[in-house]
PDB file of C-alpha atoms in Angstrom:
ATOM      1  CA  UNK A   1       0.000   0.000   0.000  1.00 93.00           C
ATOM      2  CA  UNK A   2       1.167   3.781  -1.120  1.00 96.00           C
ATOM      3  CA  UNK A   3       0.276   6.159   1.270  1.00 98.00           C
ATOM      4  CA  UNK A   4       0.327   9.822   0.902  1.00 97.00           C
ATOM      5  CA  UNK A   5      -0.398  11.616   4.136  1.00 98.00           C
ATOM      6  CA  UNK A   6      -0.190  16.109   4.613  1.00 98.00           C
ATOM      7  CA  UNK A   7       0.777  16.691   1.517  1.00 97.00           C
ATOM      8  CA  UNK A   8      -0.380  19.226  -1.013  1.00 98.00           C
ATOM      9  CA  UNK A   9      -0.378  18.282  -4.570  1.00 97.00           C
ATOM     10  CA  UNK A  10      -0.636  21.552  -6.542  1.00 97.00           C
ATOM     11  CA  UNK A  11      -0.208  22.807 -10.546  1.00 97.00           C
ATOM     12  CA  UNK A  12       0.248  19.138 -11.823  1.00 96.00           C
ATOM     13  CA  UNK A  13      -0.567  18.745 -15.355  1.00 94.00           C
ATOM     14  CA  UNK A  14      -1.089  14.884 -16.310  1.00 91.00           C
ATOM     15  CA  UNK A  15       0.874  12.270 -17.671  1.00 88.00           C
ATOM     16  CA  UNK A  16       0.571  10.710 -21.380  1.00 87.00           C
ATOM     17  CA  UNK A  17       0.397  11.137 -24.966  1.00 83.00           C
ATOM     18  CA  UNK A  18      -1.729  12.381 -26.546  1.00 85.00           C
ATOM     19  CA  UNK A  19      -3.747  12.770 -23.333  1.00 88.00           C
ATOM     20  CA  UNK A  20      -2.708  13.675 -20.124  1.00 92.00           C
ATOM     21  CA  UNK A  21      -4.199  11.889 -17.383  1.00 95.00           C
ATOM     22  CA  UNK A  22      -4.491  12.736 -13.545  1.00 95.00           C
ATOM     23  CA  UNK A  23      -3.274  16.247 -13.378  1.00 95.00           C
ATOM     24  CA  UNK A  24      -2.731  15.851  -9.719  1.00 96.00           C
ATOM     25  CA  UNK A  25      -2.585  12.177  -8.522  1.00 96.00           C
ATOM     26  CA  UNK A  26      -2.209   9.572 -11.473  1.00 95.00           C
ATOM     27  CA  UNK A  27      -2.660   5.687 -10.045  1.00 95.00           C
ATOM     28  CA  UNK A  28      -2.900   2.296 -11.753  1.00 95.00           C
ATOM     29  CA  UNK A  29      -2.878  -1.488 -10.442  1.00 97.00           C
ATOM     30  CA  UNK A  30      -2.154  -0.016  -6.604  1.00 97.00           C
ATOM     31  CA  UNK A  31      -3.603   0.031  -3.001  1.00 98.00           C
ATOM     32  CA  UNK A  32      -3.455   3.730  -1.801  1.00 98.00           C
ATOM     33  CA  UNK A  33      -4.347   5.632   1.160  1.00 98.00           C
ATOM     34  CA  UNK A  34      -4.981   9.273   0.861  1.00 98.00           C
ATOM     35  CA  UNK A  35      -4.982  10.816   4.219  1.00 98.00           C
ATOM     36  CA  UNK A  36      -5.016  14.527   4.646  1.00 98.00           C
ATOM     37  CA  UNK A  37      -4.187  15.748   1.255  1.00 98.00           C
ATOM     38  CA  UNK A  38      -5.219  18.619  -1.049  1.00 98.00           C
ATOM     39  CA  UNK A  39      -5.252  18.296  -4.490  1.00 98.00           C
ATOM     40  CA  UNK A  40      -5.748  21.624  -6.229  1.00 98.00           C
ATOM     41  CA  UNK A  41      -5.233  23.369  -9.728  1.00 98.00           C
ATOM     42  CA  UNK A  42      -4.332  20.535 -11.579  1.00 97.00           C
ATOM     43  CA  UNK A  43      -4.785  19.981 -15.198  1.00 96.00           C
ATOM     44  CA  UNK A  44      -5.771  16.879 -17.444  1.00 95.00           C
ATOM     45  CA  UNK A  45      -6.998  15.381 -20.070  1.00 93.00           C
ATOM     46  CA  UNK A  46      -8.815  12.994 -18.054  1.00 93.00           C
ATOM     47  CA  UNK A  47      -9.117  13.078 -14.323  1.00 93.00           C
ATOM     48  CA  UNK A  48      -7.660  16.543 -13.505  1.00 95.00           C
ATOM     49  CA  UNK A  49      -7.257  15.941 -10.032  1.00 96.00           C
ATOM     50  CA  UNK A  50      -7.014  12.501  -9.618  1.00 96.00           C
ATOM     51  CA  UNK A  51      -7.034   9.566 -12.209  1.00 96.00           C
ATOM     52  CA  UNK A  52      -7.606   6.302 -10.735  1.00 96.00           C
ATOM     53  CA  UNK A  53      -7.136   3.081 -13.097  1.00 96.00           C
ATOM     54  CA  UNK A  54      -7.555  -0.495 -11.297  1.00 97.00           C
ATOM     55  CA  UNK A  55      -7.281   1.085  -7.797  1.00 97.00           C
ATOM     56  CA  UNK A  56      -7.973   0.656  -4.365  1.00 98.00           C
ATOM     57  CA  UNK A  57      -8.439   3.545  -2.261  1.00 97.00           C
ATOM     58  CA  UNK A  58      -9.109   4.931   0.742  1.00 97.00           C
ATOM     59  CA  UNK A  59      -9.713   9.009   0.993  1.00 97.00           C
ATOM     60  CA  UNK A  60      -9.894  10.631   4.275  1.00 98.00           C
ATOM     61  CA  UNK A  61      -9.847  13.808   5.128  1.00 98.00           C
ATOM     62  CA  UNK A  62      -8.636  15.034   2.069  1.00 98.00           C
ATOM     63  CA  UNK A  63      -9.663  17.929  -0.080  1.00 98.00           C
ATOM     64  CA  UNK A  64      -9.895  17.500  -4.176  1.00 97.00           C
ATOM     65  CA  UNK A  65     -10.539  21.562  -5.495  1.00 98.00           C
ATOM     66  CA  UNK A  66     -10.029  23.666  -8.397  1.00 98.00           C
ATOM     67  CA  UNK A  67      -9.019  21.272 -10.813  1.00 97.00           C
ATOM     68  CA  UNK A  68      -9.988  21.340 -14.305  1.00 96.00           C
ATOM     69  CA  UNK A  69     -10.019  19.043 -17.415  1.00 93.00           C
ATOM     70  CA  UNK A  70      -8.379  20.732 -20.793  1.00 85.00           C
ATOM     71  CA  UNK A  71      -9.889  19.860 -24.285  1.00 77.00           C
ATOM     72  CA  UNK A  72      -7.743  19.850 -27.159  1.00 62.00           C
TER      73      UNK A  72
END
C-alpha cells in the first residue's frame, strides 16, 4: 500500500500522450491511502485531479478543489 499523508499536490498537469491523465494524482494497479491531502489546480486530459485506473483507495480527510479538465 502507497500512502500519501499532509501533503499538497498543486499545478500538476497529467501524464501521457496524446492525453494527459491525472493532473494531480495519477494511479494504476495499486492500493493507496490518501490521508489529509489537497489536491488543487491541476490539469488533465482525463481526471484533472485525480485519475484512478484499477485502484484501491481509501480518501480521508482530504480535499480534491479547483481542478480542471483541458480539451484539445
Amino acid at each position: 500500500t502507497t500512502t500519501l499523508e499532509g501533503m499538497t499536490l498543486t499545478n500538476g498537469t497529467g501524464t501521457g500522450s496524446p492525453e494527459p491523465l491525472g493532473g494531480g494524482l495519477y494511479g494504476e494497479n495499486a492500493l493507496i491511502d490518501i490521508v489529509g491531502c489537497v489536491v488543487e489546480k491541476s490539469t488533465a486530459r482525463h481526471g484533472a485531479g485525480i485519475y484512478l485506473s484499477n485502484c484501491t483507495t481509501v480518501l480521508t480527510h482530504s480535499v480534491i478543489r479547483e481542478n480542471s479538465t483541458i480539451f484539445t
